[in-house]
Amino acid sequence: VSFLSPCCRLLPRGPNCVMRCVLASLCISAALDPVPIHSASQYVETVATHPNGVLQMVKAPDTQALPVLHLKGSAAQRGEAAGVLMAETIATFADKVFDDYVVALVQSVDLHGLPDWLAILIKQAVGKKVAVPVLTKALQWVSQRQDGHVHAAHDNSTQIFDEMAGIAKGVCDTLGADACQSRLGGQQAFTDRIKIVNYLPELIRMSCSMVGATKTATTHGSLVQLRSLDFGAVPFSNYGMMVVHHQEAKEGEQPDAFAMVSFPGFVGAVTGLNSAGLVQSEKVSYNARSAGYNETCIKPGGVDIYGCVPGTYDGEGVPFVIRRFLETAPTKAAAEDIIHDAKRTWHVYLGLGDSTTQEFDVVGYAWKQTKTWTNTDIANLTNQTHIKDVTYVNMHVQPRSQHEDDLSRALEAQAGQITGDWMASYVPHATGSGDVHH
């Protein structure tokens, strides 16, 4: 499986096993020529070590540096290692969320499903002085609704709350008690802040696009998968990183390593893959048919694309469900079982490919139900050109009024000759998708 975030293939064991990579997502180019592809192994440097982790930096020509963090041990040990190795970056990122970008973040919050009092506060949050406490209240409200569900799903599996506490401990131990207190409010306060920041993806809907090309569509007959993340003018574009978790011994076919293209202090996942060959893409959905409803919009009073799919905050947030199946599921079938059984919240498309089948599914994911789309029927939902063995959803609200667009034209023209390098170097750049990573 080729995954065209900065990592293409994860090697399964050892904290010093980096990965065979192509770095295209952070390249800078103004023209529509293909973005250069660099082999990350030629540009990787180890910058810090810890008994439970290694921090490496990949800096290819004309690209933004990409931190790659390898972690091992228990969840608490991995969290503490991350906190020690990236203490300043994690502390700074948390400051950025509630400082430089807080107004933009508050303006990006989807009000659907929030209580009236909170929606009114968000609408009236003009200026940083007002926006900071409003964003904090919103994240705390989501946390209060979801903490119990996330604990129930994760305390005996991923133990992400132990990981978050470990991150705060590592940061505070590294900065020192005085700096931790004056800058972060103390270790417990910073643990609480890390926790609520992890709920931010539940409040803000991401655009994004996804592609899975395989069999007759690729030069080698294997799966090439793209996930482009569009998140707009928020701190995430400048703080992208890769975190590789090397797990303790697992039973059965569970993966022994998984990787997430992530952000400092985040334990939930929006983009990832594992050593068993499972790869994940994601995109927001505003079409109820994506999850198997008979109508495009399920809302009394008419069509409103931002309220068309029934949703709730009472459940396990989408990033935490993704984290669970990346860490524990060896195949897309196993991931789809986890998705089906989860206490789901909001509506997204989840793209799932694996090395076992070399196929790509698009799961229409929603609160009350889900539906799995394949190459045979996805065009019925998207109204886009059907391309044999190429399953794709572009960055726009589905279905599209035009039968073709930049993505469909590019994929149709290249079908049969698609490679990982072509997908990474051309598709996001030519279609304007992937402003955070791809």
Coordinates of C-alpha atoms in Angstrom, one line a residue:
V1 CA 0.0 0.0 0.0
S2 CA 1.3 3.5 -0.8
F3 CA 0.1 6.3 1.4
L4 CA 0.8 9.7 0.2
S5 CA 1.1 11.7 3.3
P6 CA 4.8 12.2 4.0
C7 CA 5.1 8.4 4.7
C8 CA 4.7 5.8 2.1
R9 CA 5.7 2.6 3.8
L10 CA 6.1 2.0 7.5
L11 CA 8.7 -0.6 8.5
P12 CA 7.4 -2.6 11.4
R13 CA 10.0 -2.8 14.1
G14 CA 12.6 -0.7 16.0
P15 CA 12.7 2.9 17.0
N16 CA 15.4 3.7 14.4
C17 CA 13.5 2.2 11.5
V18 CA 12.3 5.4 9.8
M19 CA 10.3 4.6 6.7
R20 CA 10.6 4.8 2.9
C21 CA 9.0 8.1 2.2
V22 CA 8.1 10.5 -0.5
L23 CA 7.9 14.2 0.7
A24 CA 5.6 16.1 -1.5
S25 CA 3.0 17.6 0.8
L26 CA 5.1 20.5 2.2
C27 CA 6.9 21.5 -1.0
I28 CA 6.6 25.0 -2.1
S29 CA 5.7 25.8 -5.7
A30 CA 3.6 28.4 -7.5
A31 CA 3.3 26.7 -10.9
L32 CA 1.2 23.7 -11.8
D33 CA 4.2 21.6 -12.7
P34 CA 4.6 18.4 -10.7
V35 CA 6.0 19.0 -7.2
P36 CA 9.4 17.5 -6.7
I37 CA 9.6 14.1 -4.9
H38 CA 12.4 13.6 -2.4
S39 CA 13.5 10.4 -0.7
A40 CA 13.2 11.3 3.0
S41 CA 15.9 8.9 4.0
Q42 CA 18.5 11.2 2.3
Y43 CA 17.4 14.2 4.4
V44 CA 16.7 12.7 7.8
E45 CA 18.6 13.7 10.9
T46 CA 18.3 12.5 14.5
V47 CA 18.0 15.6 16.7
A48 CA 17.2 14.1 20.2
T49 CA 16.8 10.8 21.9
H50 CA 15.0 9.4 25.0
P51 CA 14.8 5.9 26.5
N52 CA 11.3 5.6 25.0
G53 CA 11.7 7.7 21.9
V54 CA 13.7 9.3 19.1
L55 CA 13.0 12.6 17.4
Q56 CA 14.1 13.0 13.8
M57 CA 13.8 15.9 11.4
V58 CA 13.3 15.5 7.7
K59 CA 14.4 18.7 5.7
A60 CA 14.4 18.2 2.0
P61 CA 15.2 21.1 -0.4
D62 CA 12.6 23.9 -0.5
T63 CA 10.3 22.1 2.0
Q64 CA 9.1 22.8 5.5
A65 CA 10.9 20.6 8.0
L66 CA 8.9 17.6 9.1
P67 CA 9.5 16.3 12.7
V68 CA 9.2 12.5 12.9
L69 CA 8.7 11.1 16.4
H70 CA 9.3 7.4 17.1
L71 CA 7.9 6.2 20.5
K72 CA 7.9 2.9 22.3
G73 CA 6.7 1.5 25.7
S74 CA 3.4 1.9 27.5
A75 CA 1.0 4.7 26.6
A76 CA 2.2 6.7 29.6
Q77 CA 5.9 6.1 28.6
R78 CA 5.3 7.1 25.0
G79 CA 3.5 10.2 26.1
E80 CA 6.2 11.2 28.5
A81 CA 8.9 10.6 25.8
A82 CA 6.9 12.8 23.3
G83 CA 6.6 15.5 26.0
V84 CA 10.3 15.5 26.7
L85 CA 11.5 15.4 23.1
M86 CA 9.1 18.1 21.9
A87 CA 8.5 20.1 25.0
E88 CA 8.9 23.6 23.5
T89 CA 7.0 22.7 20.4
I90 CA 4.0 21.3 22.3
A91 CA 3.9 24.2 24.7
T92 CA 4.1 26.7 21.8
F93 CA 1.4 24.9 19.8
A94 CA -1.0 25.0 22.7
D95 CA -0.3 28.7 23.0
K96 CA -0.9 29.3 19.3
V97 CA -4.3 27.6 19.5
F98 CA -5.5 30.0 22.2
D99 CA -3.6 33.0 21.0
D100 CA -2.6 33.8 17.4
Y101 CA -5.3 31.7 15.8
V102 CA -8.1 31.7 18.3
V103 CA -10.3 34.1 16.5
A104 CA -10.1 32.2 13.2
L105 CA -10.8 28.9 15.0
V106 CA -13.9 30.3 16.8
Q107 CA -15.2 31.6 13.5
S108 CA -14.7 28.1 12.0
V109 CA -16.7 26.3 14.6
D110 CA -19.8 24.5 13.2
L111 CA -22.7 25.6 15.3
H112 CA -24.9 22.6 14.4
G113 CA -25.6 20.5 17.5
L114 CA -24.3 23.1 20.0
P115 CA -26.7 24.4 22.8
D116 CA -28.2 27.8 22.0
W117 CA -26.3 29.6 24.8
L118 CA -22.9 28.4 23.4
A119 CA -23.8 29.1 19.8
I120 CA -24.7 32.7 20.8
L121 CA -21.4 33.1 22.6
I122 CA -19.5 31.9 19.5
K123 CA -21.4 34.2 17.2
Q124 CA -20.6 37.2 19.5
A125 CA -16.9 36.3 20.0
V126 CA -15.3 39.3 18.3
G127 CA -11.6 39.8 19.1
K128 CA -9.1 37.7 21.0
K129 CA -10.1 38.8 24.5
V130 CA -13.6 37.4 24.0
A131 CA -12.6 34.4 21.7
V132 CA -10.2 32.8 24.2
P133 CA -12.7 32.0 26.9
V134 CA -15.4 31.2 24.4
L135 CA -13.2 28.6 22.6
T136 CA -12.2 27.2 26.0
K137 CA -15.9 26.9 27.0
A138 CA -16.8 25.2 23.8
L139 CA -14.0 22.6 24.1
Q140 CA -14.8 22.0 27.7
W141 CA -18.5 21.4 26.8
V142 CA -17.5 18.9 24.1
S143 CA -15.1 17.2 26.6
Q144 CA -17.9 16.9 29.2
R145 CA -20.2 15.2 26.7
Q146 CA -17.6 12.8 25.3
D147 CA -15.1 12.0 28.1
G148 CA -17.1 9.1 29.4
H149 CA -17.5 7.5 26.0
V150 CA -13.9 7.9 25.2
H151 CA -12.8 6.5 28.5
A152 CA -15.1 3.5 28.0
A153 CA -13.6 2.8 24.5
H154 CA -9.9 3.5 25.2
D155 CA -9.0 2.8 28.9
N156 CA -8.6 -0.9 28.1
S157 CA -7.2 -0.5 24.6
T158 CA -5.2 2.6 23.5
Q159 CA -5.0 4.2 27.0
I160 CA -4.9 7.7 25.4
F161 CA -5.7 9.5 28.7
D162 CA -2.5 8.0 30.2
E163 CA -0.7 9.2 27.0
M164 CA -2.0 12.7 27.4
A165 CA -1.0 12.8 31.1
G166 CA 2.4 11.5 30.1
I167 CA 2.8 14.3 27.5
A168 CA 2.1 17.0 30.1
K169 CA 4.5 15.4 32.5
G170 CA 7.3 15.2 29.9
V171 CA 6.7 18.9 28.9
C172 CA 6.7 20.1 32.5
D173 CA 9.7 18.0 33.6
T174 CA 11.6 19.5 30.7
L175 CA 10.6 23.1 31.1
G176 CA 11.0 23.0 34.8
A177 CA 8.5 23.5 37.6
D178 CA 8.6 27.3 37.6
A179 CA 8.2 27.6 33.9
C180 CA 5.5 25.0 33.8
Q181 CA 3.5 26.8 36.5
S182 CA 4.0 30.4 35.1
R183 CA 3.5 29.5 31.4
L184 CA 1.2 26.5 31.4
G185 CA -0.6 26.8 34.8
G186 CA 1.0 23.7 36.2
Q187 CA 1.1 20.1 35.1
Q188 CA -2.5 19.2 35.9
A189 CA -3.8 22.4 34.1
F190 CA -1.7 21.5 31.1
T191 CA -3.0 18.0 31.1
D192 CA -6.5 19.4 31.0
R193 CA -5.6 21.8 28.2
I194 CA -4.1 19.0 26.1
K195 CA -7.2 17.0 26.6
I196 CA -9.6 19.7 25.4
V197 CA -7.4 20.6 22.4
N198 CA -7.8 17.0 21.3
Y199 CA -11.5 17.7 20.9
L200 CA -11.0 20.5 18.5
P201 CA -11.5 18.4 15.3
E202 CA -15.0 17.6 16.6
L203 CA -15.9 21.3 16.5
I204 CA -14.4 22.2 13.1
R205 CA -15.4 20.4 9.9
M206 CA -12.6 19.6 7.4
S207 CA -13.0 19.6 3.6
C208 CA -10.4 17.2 2.2
S209 CA -10.3 14.7 -0.7
M210 CA -9.4 11.1 -1.0
V211 CA -8.5 8.6 -3.8
G212 CA -7.9 4.9 -3.9
A213 CA -6.5 3.6 -7.2
T214 CA -5.7 -0.1 -7.7
K215 CA -5.5 -3.1 -10.0
T216 CA -5.9 -2.0 -13.7
A217 CA -5.6 1.7 -12.8
T218 CA -2.0 1.5 -11.4
T219 CA 1.2 0.5 -13.1
H220 CA 1.9 -2.2 -10.6
G221 CA -1.6 -3.4 -9.8
S222 CA -1.4 -2.5 -6.2
L223 CA -3.2 0.2 -4.2
V224 CA -2.1 3.8 -4.3
Q225 CA -4.1 5.9 -1.7
L226 CA -4.3 9.6 -1.3
R227 CA -5.6 11.6 1.7
S228 CA -5.5 15.4 1.3
L229 CA -6.3 17.4 4.5
D230 CA -7.8 20.9 4.0
F231 CA -8.2 22.8 7.2
G232 CA -7.8 26.5 6.3
A233 CA -5.9 29.3 8.0
V234 CA -5.3 27.7 11.4
P235 CA -2.0 26.8 13.2
F236 CA -2.1 23.2 11.9
S237 CA -0.4 23.9 8.5
N238 CA 2.8 25.1 10.3
Y239 CA 2.9 22.3 12.9
G240 CA 2.5 19.1 10.9
M241 CA 4.5 16.1 12.2
M242 CA 4.6 12.3 12.0
V243 CA 4.3 10.2 15.1
V244 CA 5.2 6.5 14.9
H245 CA 4.1 4.3 17.8
H246 CA 6.0 1.0 18.2
Q247 CA 3.8 -1.0 20.4
E248 CA 4.4 -3.6 23.1
A249 CA 3.7 -7.2 22.1
K250 CA 0.2 -7.6 20.7
E251 CA -2.0 -10.6 20.4
G252 CA -3.0 -12.2 17.1
E253 CA -2.9 -10.1 14.0
Q254 CA -2.9 -6.7 15.6
P255 CA -0.3 -4.3 14.1
D256 CA 2.9 -3.8 16.1
A257 CA 3.4 -0.2 14.9
F258 CA 1.1 2.6 13.6
A259 CA 1.8 6.1 12.3
M260 CA -0.2 9.3 12.4
V261 CA 0.4 12.5 10.5
S262 CA -0.5 14.6 13.4
F263 CA 0.1 17.8 15.4
P264 CA 1.9 18.5 18.7
G265 CA 0.1 17.0 21.7
F266 CA -2.6 15.3 19.6
V267 CA -3.4 11.7 20.4
G268 CA -6.5 11.4 18.2
A269 CA -6.0 10.7 14.6
V270 CA -7.0 12.4 11.3
T271 CA -4.5 10.7 9.0
G272 CA -2.7 7.4 9.6
L273 CA -1.6 3.9 8.7
N274 CA -0.3 0.8 10.4
S275 CA 2.3 -1.9 9.9
A276 CA -0.4 -4.5 9.1
G277 CA -1.1 -2.5 5.9
L278 CA -4.3 -0.6 6.9
V279 CA -4.4 3.0 5.5
Q280 CA -7.0 5.7 6.4
S281 CA -8.3 8.8 4.6
E282 CA -11.0 11.2 5.8
K283 CA -13.4 14.0 4.6
V284 CA -16.4 15.7 6.1
S285 CA -19.8 14.8 4.7
Y286 CA -22.9 17.0 4.3
N287 CA -25.0 14.4 2.4
A288 CA -27.2 12.1 4.4
R289 CA -27.2 9.6 1.5
S290 CA -23.5 9.0 2.2
A291 CA -24.5 7.1 5.4
G292 CA -27.3 5.2 3.6
Y293 CA -30.3 7.5 4.2
N294 CA -32.8 7.7 1.3
E295 CA -32.7 11.5 1.2
T296 CA -29.9 13.9 0.6
C297 CA -30.9 16.0 3.5
I298 CA -32.5 14.9 6.8
K299 CA -33.8 18.1 8.3
P300 CA -37.3 19.6 8.9
G301 CA -37.9 22.8 7.1
G302 CA -35.8 22.3 3.9
V303 CA -32.4 21.9 2.6
D304 CA -29.5 23.1 4.7
I305 CA -26.2 21.4 3.8
Y306 CA -24.7 22.1 7.2
G307 CA -27.5 20.3 9.1
C308 CA -28.4 17.5 6.7
V309 CA -27.0 14.5 8.5
P310 CA -28.2 13.7 12.0
G311 CA -25.4 14.0 14.5
T312 CA -24.6 14.3 18.2
Y313 CA -21.8 15.2 20.6
D314 CA -22.8 12.3 22.9
G315 CA -20.3 9.7 21.8
E316 CA -16.7 8.9 20.9
G317 CA -15.3 11.6 18.7
V318 CA -14.2 10.7 15.2
P319 CA -10.5 11.2 15.8
F320 CA -10.6 8.8 18.7
V321 CA -12.4 6.1 16.7
I322 CA -9.8 6.5 14.0
R323 CA -7.0 6.1 16.6
R324 CA -8.6 2.9 17.8
F325 CA -8.7 1.2 14.5
L326 CA -5.3 2.4 13.4
E327 CA -3.8 0.9 16.6
T328 CA -5.7 -2.3 16.7
A329 CA -7.1 -3.3 13.3
P330 CA -5.0 -5.2 10.7
T331 CA -7.5 -4.8 7.8
K332 CA -10.2 -2.5 6.5
A333 CA -12.8 -5.2 7.4
A334 CA -11.6 -5.1 11.0
A335 CA -11.7 -1.3 11.0
E336 CA -15.2 -1.3 9.6
D337 CA -16.3 -3.6 12.4
I338 CA -14.9 -1.0 15.0
I339 CA -16.7 1.8 13.1
H340 CA -19.9 -0.1 13.1
D341 CA -19.8 -0.8 16.8
A342 CA -18.6 2.7 17.9
K343 CA -20.8 5.2 19.6
R344 CA -20.4 7.6 16.6
T345 CA -20.9 11.4 16.7
W346 CA -20.6 13.4 13.5
H347 CA -20.7 12.7 9.8
V348 CA -17.6 12.1 7.7
Y349 CA -16.3 9.9 4.9
L350 CA -13.6 7.5 5.9
G351 CA -11.5 6.0 3.2
L352 CA -10.0 2.6 4.1
G353 CA -7.5 0.6 2.1
D354 CA -5.3 -2.4 3.0
S355 CA -2.6 -4.5 1.7
T356 CA -4.6 -7.7 2.2
T357 CA -7.2 -6.9 -0.4
Q358 CA -5.4 -4.1 -2.3
E359 CA -8.8 -2.4 -2.4
F360 CA -10.3 0.9 -1.2
D361 CA -13.6 1.5 0.5
V362 CA -15.3 4.8 1.3
V363 CA -17.4 4.5 4.6
G364 CA -20.2 7.0 4.9
Y365 CA -20.0 7.5 8.6
A366 CA -22.7 9.1 10.7
W367 CA -24.3 9.0 14.2
K368 CA -27.1 6.5 13.6
Q369 CA -25.9 4.5 10.6
T370 CA -23.1 3.9 8.2
K371 CA -22.8 2.8 4.6
T372 CA -19.8 1.4 2.7
W373 CA -19.2 2.5 -0.9
T374 CA -16.9 0.8 -3.4
N375 CA -15.8 1.5 -6.9
T376 CA -19.0 -0.1 -8.3
D377 CA -21.3 2.5 -6.7
I378 CA -19.5 5.6 -5.4
A379 CA -20.4 7.6 -8.6
N380 CA -24.0 7.2 -7.7
L381 CA -23.3 9.3 -4.6
T382 CA -20.8 11.8 -6.0
N383 CA -22.2 12.3 -9.5
Q384 CA -18.6 12.1 -10.8
T385 CA -17.2 10.1 -13.7
H386 CA -16.9 6.4 -12.9
I387 CA -13.3 5.3 -13.4
K388 CA -12.6 1.5 -13.2
D389 CA -10.6 0.7 -10.1
V390 CA -10.3 4.4 -9.1
T391 CA -12.5 5.3 -6.1
Y392 CA -12.5 9.0 -5.2
V393 CA -14.3 11.8 -3.4
N394 CA -13.2 15.4 -4.1
M395 CA -12.9 18.2 -1.7
H396 CA -16.4 19.7 -2.4
V397 CA -19.8 19.0 -1.0
Q398 CA -21.2 15.9 -2.5
P399 CA -22.9 15.3 -4.9
R400 CA -21.2 17.6 -7.4
S401 CA -23.4 19.5 -9.9
Q402 CA -20.7 19.1 -12.6
H403 CA -20.1 15.5 -13.8
E404 CA -16.4 16.3 -14.1
D405 CA -13.9 18.5 -12.3
D406 CA -10.1 18.8 -12.0
L407 CA -9.7 15.7 -9.9
S408 CA -11.9 13.4 -12.1
R409 CA -10.2 14.7 -15.3
A410 CA -6.7 14.1 -14.0
L411 CA -7.5 10.6 -12.7
E412 CA -9.3 9.6 -15.9
A413 CA -6.5 10.8 -18.1
Q414 CA -3.9 8.9 -16.0
A415 CA -5.9 5.7 -15.4
G416 CA -3.7 2.6 -16.1
Q417 CA -0.5 4.6 -15.4
I418 CA -1.1 5.9 -11.9
T419 CA 1.9 5.6 -9.5
G420 CA 2.5 6.9 -6.0
D421 CA 4.9 9.5 -7.3
W422 CA 2.4 10.9 -9.8
M423 CA -0.4 10.9 -7.2
A424 CA 1.7 12.8 -4.6
S425 CA 3.5 15.2 -7.0
Y426 CA 0.5 16.2 -9.2
V427 CA -3.0 15.5 -7.9
P428 CA -3.2 17.7 -4.7
H429 CA -1.3 20.6 -6.3
A430 CA -3.4 20.6 -9.5
T431 CA -6.7 20.3 -7.7
G432 CA -6.0 22.8 -4.9
S433 CA -6.6 20.3 -2.1
G434 CA -4.3 19.5 0.8
D435 CA -3.5 22.9 2.4
V436 CA -2.3 21.2 5.6
H437 CA -1.0 17.8 4.4
H438 CA -1.3 15.1 1.8

